[in-house]
PDB file of C-alpha atoms in Angstrom:
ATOM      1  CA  UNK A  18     -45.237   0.195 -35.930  1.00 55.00           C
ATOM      2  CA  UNK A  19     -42.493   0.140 -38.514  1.00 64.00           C
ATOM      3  CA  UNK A  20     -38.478  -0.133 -37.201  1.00 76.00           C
ATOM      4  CA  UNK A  21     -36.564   3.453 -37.721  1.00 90.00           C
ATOM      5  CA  UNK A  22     -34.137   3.063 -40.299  1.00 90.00           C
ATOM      6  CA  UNK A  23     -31.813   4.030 -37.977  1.00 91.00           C
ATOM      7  CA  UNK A  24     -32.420   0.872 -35.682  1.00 93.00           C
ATOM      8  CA  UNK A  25     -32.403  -1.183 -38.680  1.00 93.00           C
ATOM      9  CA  UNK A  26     -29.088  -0.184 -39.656  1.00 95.00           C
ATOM     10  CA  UNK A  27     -27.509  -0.635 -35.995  1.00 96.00           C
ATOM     11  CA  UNK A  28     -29.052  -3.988 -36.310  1.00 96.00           C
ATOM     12  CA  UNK A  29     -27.696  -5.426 -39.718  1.00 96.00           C
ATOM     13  CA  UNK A  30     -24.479  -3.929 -38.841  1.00 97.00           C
ATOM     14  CA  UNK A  31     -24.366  -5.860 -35.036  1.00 97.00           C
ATOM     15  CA  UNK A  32     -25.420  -8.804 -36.856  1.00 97.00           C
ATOM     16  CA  UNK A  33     -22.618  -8.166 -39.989  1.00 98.00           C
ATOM     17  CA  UNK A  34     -20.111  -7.846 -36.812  1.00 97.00           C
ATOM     18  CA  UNK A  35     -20.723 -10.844 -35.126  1.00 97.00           C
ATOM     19  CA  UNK A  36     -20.474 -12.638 -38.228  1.00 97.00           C
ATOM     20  CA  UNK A  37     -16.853 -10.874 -38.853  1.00 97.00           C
ATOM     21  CA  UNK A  38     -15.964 -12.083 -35.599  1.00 96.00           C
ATOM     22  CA  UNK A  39     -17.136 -15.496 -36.002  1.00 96.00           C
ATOM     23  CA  UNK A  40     -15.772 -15.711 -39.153  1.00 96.00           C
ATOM     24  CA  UNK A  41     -11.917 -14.155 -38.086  1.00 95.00           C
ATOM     25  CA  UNK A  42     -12.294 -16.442 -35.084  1.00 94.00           C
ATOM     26  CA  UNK A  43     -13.070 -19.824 -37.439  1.00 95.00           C
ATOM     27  CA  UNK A  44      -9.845 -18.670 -39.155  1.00 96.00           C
ATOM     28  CA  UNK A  45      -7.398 -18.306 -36.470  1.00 94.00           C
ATOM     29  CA  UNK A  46      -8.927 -21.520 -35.003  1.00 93.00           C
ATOM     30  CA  UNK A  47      -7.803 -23.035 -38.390  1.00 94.00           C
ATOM     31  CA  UNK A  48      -4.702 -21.490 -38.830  1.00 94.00           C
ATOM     32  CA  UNK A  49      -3.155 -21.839 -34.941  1.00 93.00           C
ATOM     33  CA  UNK A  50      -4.772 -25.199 -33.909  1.00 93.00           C
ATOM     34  CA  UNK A  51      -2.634 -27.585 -35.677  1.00 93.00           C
ATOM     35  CA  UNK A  52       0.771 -25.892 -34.642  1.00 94.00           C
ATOM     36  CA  UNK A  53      -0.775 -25.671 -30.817  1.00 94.00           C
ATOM     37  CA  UNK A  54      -1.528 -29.856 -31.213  1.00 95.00           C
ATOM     38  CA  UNK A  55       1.947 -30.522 -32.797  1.00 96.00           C
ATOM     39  CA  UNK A  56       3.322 -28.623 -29.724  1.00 95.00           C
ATOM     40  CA  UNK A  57       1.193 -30.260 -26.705  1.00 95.00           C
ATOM     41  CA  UNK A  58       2.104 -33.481 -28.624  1.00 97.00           C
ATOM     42  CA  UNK A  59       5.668 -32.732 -28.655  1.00 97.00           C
ATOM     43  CA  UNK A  60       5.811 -31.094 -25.103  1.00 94.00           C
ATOM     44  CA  UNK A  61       3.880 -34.857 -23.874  1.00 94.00           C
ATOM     45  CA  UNK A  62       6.616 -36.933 -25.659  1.00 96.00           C
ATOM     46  CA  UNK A  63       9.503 -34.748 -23.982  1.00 95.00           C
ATOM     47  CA  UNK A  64       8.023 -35.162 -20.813  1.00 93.00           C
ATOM     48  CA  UNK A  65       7.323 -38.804 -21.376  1.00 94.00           C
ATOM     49  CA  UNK A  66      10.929 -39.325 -22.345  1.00 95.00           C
ATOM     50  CA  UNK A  67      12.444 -37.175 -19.133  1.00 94.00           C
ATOM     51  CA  UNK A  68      10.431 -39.608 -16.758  1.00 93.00           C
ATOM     52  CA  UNK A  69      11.669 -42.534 -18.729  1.00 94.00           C
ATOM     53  CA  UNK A  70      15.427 -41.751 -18.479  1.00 95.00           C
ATOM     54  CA  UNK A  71      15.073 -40.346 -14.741  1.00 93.00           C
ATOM     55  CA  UNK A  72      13.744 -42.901 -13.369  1.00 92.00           C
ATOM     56  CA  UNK A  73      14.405 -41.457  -9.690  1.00 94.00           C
ATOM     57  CA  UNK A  74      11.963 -38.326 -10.692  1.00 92.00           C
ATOM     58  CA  UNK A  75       8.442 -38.807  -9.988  1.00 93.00           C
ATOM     59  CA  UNK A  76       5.678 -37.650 -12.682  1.00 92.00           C
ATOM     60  CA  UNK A  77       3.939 -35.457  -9.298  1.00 94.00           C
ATOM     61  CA  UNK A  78       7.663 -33.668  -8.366  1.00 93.00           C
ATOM     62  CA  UNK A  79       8.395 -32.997 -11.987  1.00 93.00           C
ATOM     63  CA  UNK A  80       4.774 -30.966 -12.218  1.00 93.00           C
ATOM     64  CA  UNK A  81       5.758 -29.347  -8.991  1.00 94.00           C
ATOM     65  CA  UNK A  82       8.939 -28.485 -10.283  1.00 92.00           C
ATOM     66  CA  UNK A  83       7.126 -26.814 -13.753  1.00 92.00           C
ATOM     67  CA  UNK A  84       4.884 -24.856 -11.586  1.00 94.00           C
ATOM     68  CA  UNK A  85       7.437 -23.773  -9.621  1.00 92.00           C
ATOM     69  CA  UNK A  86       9.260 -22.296 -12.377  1.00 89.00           C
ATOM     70  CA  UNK A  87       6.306 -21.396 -14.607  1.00 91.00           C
ATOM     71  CA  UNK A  88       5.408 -19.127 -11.834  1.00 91.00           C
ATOM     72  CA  UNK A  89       8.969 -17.239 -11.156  1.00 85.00           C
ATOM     73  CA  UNK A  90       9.086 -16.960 -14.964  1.00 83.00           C
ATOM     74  CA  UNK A  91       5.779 -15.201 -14.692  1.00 85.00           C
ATOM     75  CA  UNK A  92       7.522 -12.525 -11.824  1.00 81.00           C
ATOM     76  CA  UNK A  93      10.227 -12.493 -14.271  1.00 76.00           C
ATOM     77  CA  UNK A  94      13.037 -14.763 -12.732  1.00 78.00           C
ATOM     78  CA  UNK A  95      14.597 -16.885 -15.385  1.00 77.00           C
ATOM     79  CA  UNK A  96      15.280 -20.857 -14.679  1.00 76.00           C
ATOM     80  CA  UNK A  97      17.844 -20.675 -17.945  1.00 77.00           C
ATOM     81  CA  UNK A  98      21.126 -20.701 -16.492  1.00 68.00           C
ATOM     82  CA  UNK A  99      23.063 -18.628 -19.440  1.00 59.00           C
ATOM     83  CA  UNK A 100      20.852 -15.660 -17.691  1.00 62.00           C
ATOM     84  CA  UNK A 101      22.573 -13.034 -15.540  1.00 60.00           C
ATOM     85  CA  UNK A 102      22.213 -12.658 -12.059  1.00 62.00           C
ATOM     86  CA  UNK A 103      20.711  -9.046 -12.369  1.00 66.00           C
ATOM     87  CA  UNK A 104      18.030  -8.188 -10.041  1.00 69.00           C
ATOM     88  CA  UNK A 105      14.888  -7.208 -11.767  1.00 68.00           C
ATOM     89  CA  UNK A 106      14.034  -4.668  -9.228  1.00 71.00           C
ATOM     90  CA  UNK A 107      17.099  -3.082  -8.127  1.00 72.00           C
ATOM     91  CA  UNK A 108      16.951   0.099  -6.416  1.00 76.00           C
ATOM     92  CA  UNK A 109      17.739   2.331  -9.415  1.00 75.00           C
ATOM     93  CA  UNK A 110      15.106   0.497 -11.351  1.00 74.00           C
ATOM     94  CA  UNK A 111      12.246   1.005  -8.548  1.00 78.00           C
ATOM     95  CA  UNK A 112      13.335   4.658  -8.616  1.00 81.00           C
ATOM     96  CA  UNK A 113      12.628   5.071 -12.245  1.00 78.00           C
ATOM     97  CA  UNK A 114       9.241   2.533 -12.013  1.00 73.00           C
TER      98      UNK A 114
END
């Protein structure tokens, strides 16, 4: 039994999609993954360099302390200190949420 024409066009153009995506994925891979190495490279040295001139910081409190703030970043409290004191959620702003 012959294929529709209709299934044979749904089928060349799922296989024409999946090679867009695997081509716009090779791409971005190409493009972002040097500049993402460069940065875990750079982010290692830094680190590196803290524990070497704090000698009184261990490597375990210093990944406890980057969770730590990692984590209020993500609820939106800022660890910079030029940052103001604001609440996030202040009553007027749970009002209009």
């Amino acid at each position: 039994m012959a294929a529709s024409k209709s299934t044979v066009r749904l089928v060349l153009l799922s296989a024409f999609y999946l090679l867009f995506l695997v081509i716009g994925a090779s791409i971005f891979s190409a493009i972002e993954a040097p500049l993402e190495i460069r940065s875990i490279r750079e982010l290692r040295s830094q680190r590196a360099a803290f524990l070497r001139d704090h000698p009184c910081v261990s490597d375990e409190g210093l990944e406890n302390f980057i969770v730590k703030i990692i984590a209020a970043n993500n609820r939106g409290v800022s660890a910079v200190g030029n940052v103001s004191s604001e609440l996030n959620w202040s009553f007027g702003q749970s009002i209009f949420f």
